[in-house]
Coordinates of C-alpha atoms in Angstrom, one line a residue:
X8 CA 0.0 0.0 0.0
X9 CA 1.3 3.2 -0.9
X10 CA -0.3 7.2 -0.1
X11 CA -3.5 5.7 0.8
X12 CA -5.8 8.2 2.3
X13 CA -9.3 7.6 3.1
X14 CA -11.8 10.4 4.5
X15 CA -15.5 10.1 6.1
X16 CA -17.4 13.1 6.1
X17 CA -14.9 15.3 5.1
X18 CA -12.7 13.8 8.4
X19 CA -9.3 12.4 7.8
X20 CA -9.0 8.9 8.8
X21 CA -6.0 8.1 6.8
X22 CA -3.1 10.4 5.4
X23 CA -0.7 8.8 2.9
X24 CA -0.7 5.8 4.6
X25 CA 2.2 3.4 3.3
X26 CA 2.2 -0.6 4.2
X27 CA 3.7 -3.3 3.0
X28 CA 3.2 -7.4 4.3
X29 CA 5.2 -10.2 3.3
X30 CA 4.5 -14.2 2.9
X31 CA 5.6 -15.6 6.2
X32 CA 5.4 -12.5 8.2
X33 CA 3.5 -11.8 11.5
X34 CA 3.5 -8.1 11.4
X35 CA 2.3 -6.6 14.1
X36 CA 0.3 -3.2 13.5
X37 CA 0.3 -0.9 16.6
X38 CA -1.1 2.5 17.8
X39 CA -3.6 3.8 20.0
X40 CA -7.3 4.0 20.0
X41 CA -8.4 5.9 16.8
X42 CA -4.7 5.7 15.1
X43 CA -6.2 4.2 12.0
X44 CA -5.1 0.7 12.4
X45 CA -8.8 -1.1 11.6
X46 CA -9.4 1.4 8.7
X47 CA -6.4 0.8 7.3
X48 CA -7.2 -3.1 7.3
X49 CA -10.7 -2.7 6.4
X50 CA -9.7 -1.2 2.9
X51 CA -7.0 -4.6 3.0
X52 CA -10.2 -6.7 3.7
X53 CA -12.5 -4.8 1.1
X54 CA -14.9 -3.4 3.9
X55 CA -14.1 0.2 2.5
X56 CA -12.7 1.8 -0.7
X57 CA -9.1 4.1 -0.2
X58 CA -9.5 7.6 -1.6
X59 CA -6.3 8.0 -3.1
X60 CA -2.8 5.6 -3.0
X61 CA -2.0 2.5 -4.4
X62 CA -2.6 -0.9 -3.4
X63 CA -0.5 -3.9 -4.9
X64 CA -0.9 -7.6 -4.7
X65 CA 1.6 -9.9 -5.8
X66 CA 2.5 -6.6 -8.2
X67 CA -0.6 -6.3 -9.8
X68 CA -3.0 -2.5 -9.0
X69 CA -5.8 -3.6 -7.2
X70 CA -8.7 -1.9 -5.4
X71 CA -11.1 -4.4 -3.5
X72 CA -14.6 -3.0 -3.5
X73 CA -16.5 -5.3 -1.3
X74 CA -15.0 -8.4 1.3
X75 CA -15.9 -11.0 -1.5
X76 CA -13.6 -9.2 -3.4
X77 CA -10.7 -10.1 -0.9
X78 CA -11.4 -13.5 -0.6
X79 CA -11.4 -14.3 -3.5
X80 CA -7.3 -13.3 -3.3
X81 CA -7.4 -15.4 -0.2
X82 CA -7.3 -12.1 2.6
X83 CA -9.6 -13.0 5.3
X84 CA -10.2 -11.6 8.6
X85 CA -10.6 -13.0 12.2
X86 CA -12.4 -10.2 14.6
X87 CA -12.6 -10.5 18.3
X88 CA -16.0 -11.1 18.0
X89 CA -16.0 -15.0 16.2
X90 CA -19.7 -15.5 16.4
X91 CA -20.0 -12.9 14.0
X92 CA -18.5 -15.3 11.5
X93 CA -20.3 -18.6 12.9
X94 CA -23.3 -20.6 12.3
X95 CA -24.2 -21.6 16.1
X96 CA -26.7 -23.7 15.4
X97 CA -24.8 -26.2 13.0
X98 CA -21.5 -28.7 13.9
X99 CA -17.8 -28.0 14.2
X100 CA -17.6 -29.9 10.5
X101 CA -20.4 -28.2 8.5
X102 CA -18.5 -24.4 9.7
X103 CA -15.2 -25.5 8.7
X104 CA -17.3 -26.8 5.3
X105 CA -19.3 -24.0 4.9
X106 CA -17.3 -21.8 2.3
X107 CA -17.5 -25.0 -0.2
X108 CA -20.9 -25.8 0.8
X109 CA -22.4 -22.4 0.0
X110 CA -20.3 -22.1 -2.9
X111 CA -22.7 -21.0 -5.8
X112 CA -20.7 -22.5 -8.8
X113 CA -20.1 -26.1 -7.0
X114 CA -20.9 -29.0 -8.7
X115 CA -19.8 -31.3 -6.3
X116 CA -22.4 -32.7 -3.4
X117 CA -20.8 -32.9 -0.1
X118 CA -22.0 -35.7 2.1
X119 CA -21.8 -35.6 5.8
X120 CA -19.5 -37.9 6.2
X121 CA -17.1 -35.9 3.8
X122 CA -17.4 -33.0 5.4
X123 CA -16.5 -34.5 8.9
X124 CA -13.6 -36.0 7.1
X125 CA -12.5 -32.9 5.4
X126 CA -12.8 -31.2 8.8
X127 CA -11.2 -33.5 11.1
X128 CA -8.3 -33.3 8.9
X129 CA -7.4 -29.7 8.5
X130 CA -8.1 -29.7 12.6
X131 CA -5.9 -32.3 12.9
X132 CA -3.2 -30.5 10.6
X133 CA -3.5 -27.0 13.2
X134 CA -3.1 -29.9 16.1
X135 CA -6.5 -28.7 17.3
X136 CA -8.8 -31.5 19.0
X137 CA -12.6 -30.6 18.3
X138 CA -14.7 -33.2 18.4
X139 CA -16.4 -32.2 14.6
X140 CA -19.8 -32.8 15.2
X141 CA -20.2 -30.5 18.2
X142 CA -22.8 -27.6 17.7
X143 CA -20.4 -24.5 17.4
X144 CA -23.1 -22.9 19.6
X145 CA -21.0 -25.5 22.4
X146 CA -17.8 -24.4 22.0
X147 CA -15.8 -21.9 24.0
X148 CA -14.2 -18.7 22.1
X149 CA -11.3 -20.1 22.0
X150 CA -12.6 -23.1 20.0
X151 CA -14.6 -21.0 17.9
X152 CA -11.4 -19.1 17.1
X153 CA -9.7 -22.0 16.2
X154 CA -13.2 -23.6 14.1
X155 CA -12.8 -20.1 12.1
X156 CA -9.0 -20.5 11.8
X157 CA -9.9 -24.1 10.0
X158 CA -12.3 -22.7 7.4
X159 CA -10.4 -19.6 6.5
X160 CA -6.9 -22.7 6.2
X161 CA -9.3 -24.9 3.7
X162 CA -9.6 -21.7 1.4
X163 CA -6.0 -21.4 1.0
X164 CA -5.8 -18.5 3.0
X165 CA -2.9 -16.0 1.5
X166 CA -3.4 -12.9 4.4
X167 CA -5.2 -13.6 8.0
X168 CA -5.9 -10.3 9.6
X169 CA -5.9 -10.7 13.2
X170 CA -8.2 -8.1 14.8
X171 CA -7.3 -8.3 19.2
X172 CA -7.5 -12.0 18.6
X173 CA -6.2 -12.6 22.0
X174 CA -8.1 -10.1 24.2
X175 CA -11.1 -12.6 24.9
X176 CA -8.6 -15.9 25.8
X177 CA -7.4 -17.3 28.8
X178 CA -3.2 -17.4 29.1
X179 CA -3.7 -21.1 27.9
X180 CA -6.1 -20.3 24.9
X181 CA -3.8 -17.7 23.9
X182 CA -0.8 -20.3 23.7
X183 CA -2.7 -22.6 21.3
X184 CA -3.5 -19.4 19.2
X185 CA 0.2 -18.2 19.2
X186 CA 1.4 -22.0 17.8
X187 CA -1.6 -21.8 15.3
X188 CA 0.1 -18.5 14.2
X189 CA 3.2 -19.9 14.2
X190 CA 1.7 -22.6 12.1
X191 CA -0.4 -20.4 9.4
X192 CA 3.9 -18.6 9.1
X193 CA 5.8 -21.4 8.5
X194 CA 3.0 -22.2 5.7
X195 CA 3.6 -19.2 4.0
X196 CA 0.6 -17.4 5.7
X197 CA 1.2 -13.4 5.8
X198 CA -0.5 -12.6 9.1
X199 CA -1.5 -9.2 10.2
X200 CA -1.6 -8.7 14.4
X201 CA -3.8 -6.2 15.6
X202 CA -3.4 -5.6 19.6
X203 CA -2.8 -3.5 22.1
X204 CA -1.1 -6.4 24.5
X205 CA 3.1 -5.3 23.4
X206 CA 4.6 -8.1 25.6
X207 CA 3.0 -10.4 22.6
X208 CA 4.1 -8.0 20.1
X209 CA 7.8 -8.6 21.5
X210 CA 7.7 -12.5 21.4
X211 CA 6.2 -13.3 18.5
X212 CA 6.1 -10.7 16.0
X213 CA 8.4 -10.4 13.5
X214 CA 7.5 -7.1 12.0
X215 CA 6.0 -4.2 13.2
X216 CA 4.2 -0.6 11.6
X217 CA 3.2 1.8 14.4
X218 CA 0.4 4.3 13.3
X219 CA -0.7 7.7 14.9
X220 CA -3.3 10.4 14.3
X221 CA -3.7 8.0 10.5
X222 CA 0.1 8.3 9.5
X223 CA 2.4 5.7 9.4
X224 CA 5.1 6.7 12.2
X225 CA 7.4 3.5 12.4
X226 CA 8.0 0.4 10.2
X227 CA 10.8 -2.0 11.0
X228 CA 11.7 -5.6 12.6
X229 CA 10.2 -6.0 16.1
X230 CA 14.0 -5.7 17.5
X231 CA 14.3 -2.6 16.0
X232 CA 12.4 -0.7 19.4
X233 CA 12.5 -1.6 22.6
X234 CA 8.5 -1.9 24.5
X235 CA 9.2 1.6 25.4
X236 CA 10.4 2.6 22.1
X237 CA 7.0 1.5 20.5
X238 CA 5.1 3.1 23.2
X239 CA 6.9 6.8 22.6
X240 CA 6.0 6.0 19.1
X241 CA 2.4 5.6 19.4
X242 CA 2.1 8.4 21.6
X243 CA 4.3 11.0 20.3
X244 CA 6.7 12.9 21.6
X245 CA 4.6 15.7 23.2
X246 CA 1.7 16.1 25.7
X247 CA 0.2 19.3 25.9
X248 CA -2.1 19.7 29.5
X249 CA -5.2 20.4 28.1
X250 CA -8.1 19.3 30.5
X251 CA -9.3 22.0 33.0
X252 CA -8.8 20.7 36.7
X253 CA -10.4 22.0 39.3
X254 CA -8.6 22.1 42.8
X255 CA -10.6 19.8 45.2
X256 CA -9.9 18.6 49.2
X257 CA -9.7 15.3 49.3
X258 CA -11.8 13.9 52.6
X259 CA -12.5 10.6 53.7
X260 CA -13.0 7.4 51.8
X261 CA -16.1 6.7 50.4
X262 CA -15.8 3.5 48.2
X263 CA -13.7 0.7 49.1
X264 CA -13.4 -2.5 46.9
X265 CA -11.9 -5.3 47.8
X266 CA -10.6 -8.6 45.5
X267 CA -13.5 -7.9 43.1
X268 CA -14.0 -10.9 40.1
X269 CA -15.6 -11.9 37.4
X270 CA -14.9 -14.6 35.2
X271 CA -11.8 -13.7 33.1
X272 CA -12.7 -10.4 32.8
X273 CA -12.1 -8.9 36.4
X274 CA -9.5 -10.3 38.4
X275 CA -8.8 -9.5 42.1
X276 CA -9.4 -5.1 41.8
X277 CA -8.5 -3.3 45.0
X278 CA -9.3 0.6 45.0
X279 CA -10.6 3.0 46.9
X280 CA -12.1 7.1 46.2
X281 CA -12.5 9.1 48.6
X282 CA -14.5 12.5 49.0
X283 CA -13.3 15.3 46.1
X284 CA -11.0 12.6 44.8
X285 CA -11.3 11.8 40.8
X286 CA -9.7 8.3 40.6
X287 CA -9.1 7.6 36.7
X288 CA -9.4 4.0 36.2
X289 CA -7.5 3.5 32.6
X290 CA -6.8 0.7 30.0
X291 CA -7.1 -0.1 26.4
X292 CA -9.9 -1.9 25.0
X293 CA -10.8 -4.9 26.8
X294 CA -8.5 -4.0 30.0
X295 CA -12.3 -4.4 32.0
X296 CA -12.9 -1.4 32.7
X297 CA -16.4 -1.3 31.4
X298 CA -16.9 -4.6 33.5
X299 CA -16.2 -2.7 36.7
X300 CA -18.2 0.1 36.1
X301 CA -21.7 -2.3 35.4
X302 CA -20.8 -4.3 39.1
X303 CA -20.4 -1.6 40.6
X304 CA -23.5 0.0 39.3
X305 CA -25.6 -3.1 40.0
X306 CA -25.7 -4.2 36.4
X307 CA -24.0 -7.4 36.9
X308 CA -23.2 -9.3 39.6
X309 CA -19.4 -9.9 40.8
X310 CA -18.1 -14.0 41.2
X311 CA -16.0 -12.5 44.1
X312 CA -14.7 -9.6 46.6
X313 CA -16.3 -7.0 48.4
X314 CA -18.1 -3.6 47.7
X315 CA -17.9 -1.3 50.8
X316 CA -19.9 2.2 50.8
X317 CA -18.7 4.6 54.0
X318 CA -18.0 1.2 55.5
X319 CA -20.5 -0.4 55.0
X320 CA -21.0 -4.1 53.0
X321 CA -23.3 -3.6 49.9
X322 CA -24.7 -5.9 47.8
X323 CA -26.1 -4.5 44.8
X324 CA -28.9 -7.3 42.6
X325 CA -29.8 -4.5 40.4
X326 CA -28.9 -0.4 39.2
X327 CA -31.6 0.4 41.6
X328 CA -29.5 -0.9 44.5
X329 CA -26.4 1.0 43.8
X330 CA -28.8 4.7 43.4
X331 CA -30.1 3.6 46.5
X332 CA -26.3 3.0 48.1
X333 CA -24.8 6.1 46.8
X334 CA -23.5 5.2 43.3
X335 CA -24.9 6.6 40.5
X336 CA -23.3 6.2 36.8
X337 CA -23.2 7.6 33.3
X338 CA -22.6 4.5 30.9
X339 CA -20.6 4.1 27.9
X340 CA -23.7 3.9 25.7
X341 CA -25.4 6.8 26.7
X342 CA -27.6 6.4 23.7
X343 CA -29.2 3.2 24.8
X344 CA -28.3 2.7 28.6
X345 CA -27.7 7.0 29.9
X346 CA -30.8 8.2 28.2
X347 CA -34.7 8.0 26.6
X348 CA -33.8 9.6 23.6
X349 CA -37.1 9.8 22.3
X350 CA -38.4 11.5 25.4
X351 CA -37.4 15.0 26.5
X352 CA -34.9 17.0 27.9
X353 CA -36.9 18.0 30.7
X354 CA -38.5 14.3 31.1
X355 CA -34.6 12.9 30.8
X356 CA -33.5 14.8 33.9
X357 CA -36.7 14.3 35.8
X358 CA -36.2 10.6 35.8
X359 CA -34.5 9.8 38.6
X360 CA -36.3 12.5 40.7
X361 CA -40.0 11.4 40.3
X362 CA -40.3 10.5 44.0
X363 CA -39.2 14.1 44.9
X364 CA -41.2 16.3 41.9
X365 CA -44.5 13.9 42.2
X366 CA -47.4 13.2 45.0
X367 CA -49.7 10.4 45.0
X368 CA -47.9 9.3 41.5
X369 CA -48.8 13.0 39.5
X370 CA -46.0 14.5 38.8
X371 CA -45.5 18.5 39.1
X372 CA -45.0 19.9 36.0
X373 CA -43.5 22.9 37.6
X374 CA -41.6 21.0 39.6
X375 CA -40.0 19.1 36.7
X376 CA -39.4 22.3 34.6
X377 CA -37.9 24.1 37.1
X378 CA -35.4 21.1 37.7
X379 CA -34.7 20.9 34.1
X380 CA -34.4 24.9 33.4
X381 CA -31.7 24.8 36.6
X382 CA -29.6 21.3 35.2
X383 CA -29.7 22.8 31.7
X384 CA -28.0 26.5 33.3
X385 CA -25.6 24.6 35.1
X386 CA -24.3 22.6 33.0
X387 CA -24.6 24.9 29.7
X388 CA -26.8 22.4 28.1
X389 CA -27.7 23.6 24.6
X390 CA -31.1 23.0 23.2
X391 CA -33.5 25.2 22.0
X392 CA -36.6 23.7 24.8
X393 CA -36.1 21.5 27.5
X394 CA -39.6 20.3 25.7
X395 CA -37.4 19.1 23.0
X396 CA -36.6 15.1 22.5
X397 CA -33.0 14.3 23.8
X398 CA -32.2 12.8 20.1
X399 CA -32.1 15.8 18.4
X400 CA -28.9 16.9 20.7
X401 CA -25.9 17.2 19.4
X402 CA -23.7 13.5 21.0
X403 CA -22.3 16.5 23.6
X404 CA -25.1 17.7 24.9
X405 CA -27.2 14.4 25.2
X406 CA -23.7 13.7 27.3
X407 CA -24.8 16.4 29.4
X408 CA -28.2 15.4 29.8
X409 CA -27.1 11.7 31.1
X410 CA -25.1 13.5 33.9
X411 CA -27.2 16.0 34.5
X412 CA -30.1 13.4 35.8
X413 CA -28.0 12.3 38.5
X414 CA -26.5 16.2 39.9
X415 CA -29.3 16.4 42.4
X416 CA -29.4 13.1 43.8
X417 CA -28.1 12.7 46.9
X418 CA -25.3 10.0 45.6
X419 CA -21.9 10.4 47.1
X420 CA -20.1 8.1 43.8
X421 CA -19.6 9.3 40.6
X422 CA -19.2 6.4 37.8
X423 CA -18.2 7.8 34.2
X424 CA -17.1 5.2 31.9
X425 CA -15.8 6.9 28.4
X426 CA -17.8 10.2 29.1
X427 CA -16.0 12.2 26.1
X428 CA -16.9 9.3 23.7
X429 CA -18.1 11.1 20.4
X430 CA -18.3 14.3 21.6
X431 CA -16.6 17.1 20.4
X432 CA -13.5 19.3 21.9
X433 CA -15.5 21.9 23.3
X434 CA -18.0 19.5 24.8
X435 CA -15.2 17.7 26.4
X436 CA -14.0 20.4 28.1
X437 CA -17.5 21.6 29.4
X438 CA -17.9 17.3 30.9
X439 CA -14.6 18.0 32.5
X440 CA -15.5 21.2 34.1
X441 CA -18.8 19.6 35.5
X442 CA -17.0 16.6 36.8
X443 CA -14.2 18.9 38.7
X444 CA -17.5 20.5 40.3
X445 CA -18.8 17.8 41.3
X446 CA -15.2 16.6 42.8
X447 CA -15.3 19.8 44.4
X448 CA -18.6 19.5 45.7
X449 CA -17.2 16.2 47.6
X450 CA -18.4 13.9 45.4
X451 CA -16.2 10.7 44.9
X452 CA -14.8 10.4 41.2
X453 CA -14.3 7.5 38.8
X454 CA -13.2 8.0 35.6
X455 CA -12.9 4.5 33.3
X456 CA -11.6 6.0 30.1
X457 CA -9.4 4.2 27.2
X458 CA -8.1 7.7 26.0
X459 CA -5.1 7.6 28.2
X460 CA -4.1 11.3 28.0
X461 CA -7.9 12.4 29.6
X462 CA -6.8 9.9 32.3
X463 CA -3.5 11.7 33.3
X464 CA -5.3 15.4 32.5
X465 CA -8.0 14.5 35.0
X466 CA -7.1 12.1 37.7
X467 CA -5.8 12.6 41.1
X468 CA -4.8 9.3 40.8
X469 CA -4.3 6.9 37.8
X470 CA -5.2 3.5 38.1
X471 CA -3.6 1.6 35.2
X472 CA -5.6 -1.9 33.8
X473 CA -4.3 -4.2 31.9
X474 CA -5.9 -7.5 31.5
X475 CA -8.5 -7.0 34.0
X476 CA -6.2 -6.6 37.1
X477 CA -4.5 -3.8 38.0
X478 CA -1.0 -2.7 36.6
X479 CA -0.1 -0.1 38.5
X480 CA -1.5 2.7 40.5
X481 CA 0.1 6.1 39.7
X482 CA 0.0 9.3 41.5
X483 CA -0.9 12.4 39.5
X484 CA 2.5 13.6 39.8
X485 CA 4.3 10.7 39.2
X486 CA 2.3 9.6 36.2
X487 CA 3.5 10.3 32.4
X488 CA 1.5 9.4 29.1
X489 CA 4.7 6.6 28.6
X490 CA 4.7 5.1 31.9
X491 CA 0.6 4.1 31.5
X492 CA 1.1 3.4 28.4
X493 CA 3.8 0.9 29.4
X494 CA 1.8 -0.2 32.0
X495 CA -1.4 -0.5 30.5
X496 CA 0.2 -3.0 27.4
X497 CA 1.8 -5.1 29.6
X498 CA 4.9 -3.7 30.8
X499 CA 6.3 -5.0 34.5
X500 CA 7.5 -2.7 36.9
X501 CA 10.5 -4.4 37.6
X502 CA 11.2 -4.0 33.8
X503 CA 10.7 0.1 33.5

């Protein structure tokens, strides 16, 4: 690939992008969230047209205008998300089959017993056990990896794009998936390695292109950089303090957890906020940090630890347990879990005050205006009525609206996880003012974001994920954009 630029709505997403992949290669592709990395292998995979470049393969101009298009030059893709790519409901044999039984232009009837045949033996040739006529709806994600592995190996596969493969496996799971890769090289396989996990990157890469803000800012042989090399690459080399921060006392401790669990996804979180305090709790995609902020918000229930509110053991069945302990929260998808968006602004904020604005279940329209016309001044909510239906906000100030339901409740904890997600700059720095208020006010702060730098511009204290337990625990002035970084792909302490 060479120049390739690709635009939506007039927004960059790609400028001059150049890429090259070799038979036999793992090549790792790096950068953080919003670098350009799945854009970049979308237009590999056909899911989007480039604006402008060149793409080559095997010398010959090509331009892949749909994901049939790919295939057909043997590129596939393996996302996260396998099930995607799965028929559930039929056997281990009749997935791995599927390409060549769906095939329009075969001639050739494929029996059952064939295609259990035909299965067992590519399985066999990845050294993968799975019983073949096992309903894929049966199998763990790491099977189903490894069934979609099989299928995309019987078509001759040329490039596998790997898309986080690892993020949803178990340290076990994610050995049999780095000998597969190891495998699909030795073959003559050109594999692509999305992921954020650099400790991986190090061992079994053997190339790697770093991207940033949709350039390409470093290509060259994995022992070219060391892990803190690549992390100064996908940062950049400056960090400009940018986030408003509003002096607070810090007071007692509010929310204590202790050895919190769940499944893979959480293991053994200790933390504590206390009064005024914005704790920024801070990963990359799939570090758990959503996880945390639905146990803690009553949305799901923990396998272990202990949730402690002034002290006091809680044990929270559902969201209206945590409002009623003191926790209130302001999901990632505001859109479907933070707000009605076909009712109104004013009906929005009223929601979780009805027992306050209403008597013998009427509500007070006065009441309810006069709490929306007060949320919407203080938080510089822009709309033309607080009559008007929260979807025709701009993605800022329906933000807005999801915290400013929960400003006059009486809760003591805070939970925003990704808060500035599609909003724009000067939203961002309105949600940052409002949350430094309500630090100020003595409300306890956490702040799960994936954008690192917002983490380090707003926290009194950094709590790094990786992996679903914690990394390390920074101080504000201690913390640097390189050392979460470092921390939050896997680095060790003993290694910084």
């Amino acid at each position: 690939m060479k120049g390739i630029t690709k635009s939506f709505a007039g927004v960059p997403a790609l400028r001059g992008v150049d890429f090259s992949l070799r038979s036999g290669q793992v090549h790792a592709l790096l950068g953080a969230n919003g670098a350009g990395k799945s854009t970049l292998m979308k237009i590999v995979s056909g899911a989007y047209e480039y604006d402008e470049g060149t793409m080559l393969f095997k010398g010959q101009a090509v331009r892949h205008k749909s994901p049939a298009d790919a295939k057909k030059q043997g590129i596939h893709c393996v996302y996260q998300e396998v099930d995607a790519s799965l028929v559930p409901q039929l056997s281990v044999a009749e997935n791995v089959m599927l390409d060549a039984i769906g095939a329009a232009d075969s001639k050739v009837w494929l029996s059952p017993g064939r295609q259990a045949r035909e299965a067992e033996q590519i399985l066999a040739s990845l050294q993968v056990n799975i019983p073949v006529k096992k309903k894929v709806a049966d199998l763990s994600i790491a099977e189903k990896q490894m069934v979609l592995l099989a299928r995309i190996v019987r078509q001759e596969a040329k490039v596998i794009i790997f898309d986080e493969p690892t993020a949803p496996l178990s340290g076990a799971e994610a050995d049999t998936f780095f000998r597969i890769l190891s495998e699909l090289k030795h073959r003559g396989t050109a594999c692509v390695f999305i992921t954020h996990r650099l400790p991986e990157v190090m061992e079994h890469a053997d190339y790697v292109t770093v991207m940033r803000d949709g350039r390409n800012v470093h290509s060259g042989t994995v022992d070219e950089l060391s892990m803190e090399g690549l992390v100064t690459q996908m940062l950049g080399k400056t960090f400009a303090e940018e986030f408003p921060k509003i002096p607070a006392e810090i007071g007692e401790v509010i929310l204590s957890i202790n050895g919190l669990k769940q499944g893979r996804k959480i293991k053994g979180i200790d933390l504590t906020v206390c009064r005024g305090q914005i704790v920024a709790v801070v990963g990359l995609v799939g570090a758990g940090k959503t996880e945390i902020t639905r146990i803690l918000a009553g949305a799901e229930r923990p396998d272990g630890g202990e949730i402690y509110m002034q002290g006091e053991l809680k044990r929270f069945k559902q969201p209206a347990d945590a409002i009623r302990g003191g926790i209130v929260s302001v999901p990632e998808e505001r859109r479907r879990q933070g707000i009605v968006i076909q009712e109104s602004v004013e009906r929005n904020i009223s929601l979780p005050l009805l027992d306050r604005i209403s008597r013998f279940s009427f509500i007070s329209r006065r009441q309810e205006q006069g709490l929306a016309e007060r949320t919407i001044s203080a938080l510089g909510i822009k709309t033309a009525s607080s009559k008007l239906p929260v979807k025709y906000l701009s993605g800022g100030n329906q933000q807005k609206v999801a915290i400013g339901k929960w400003v006059e409740k009486e809760a003591d904890i805070f939970l925003f996880d990704e808060p500035t997600k599609g909003v724009d700059i000067g939203a961002k720095s309105d949600i940052f003012r409002i949350i430094g208020q309500l630090a100020a006010a003595g409300k306890g702060i956490m702040y799960l974001t994936s954008e690192l730098d917002e983490g380090l511009g707003i926290g009194d204290i950094i709590v790094v994920l990786y992996d679903g337990s914690i990394a390390a625990v920074l101080p504000r002035n201690e913390a640097t954009l390189e050392k979460i970084m470092y921390f939050a792909s896997g680095g060790q302490e003993e290694n910084l």
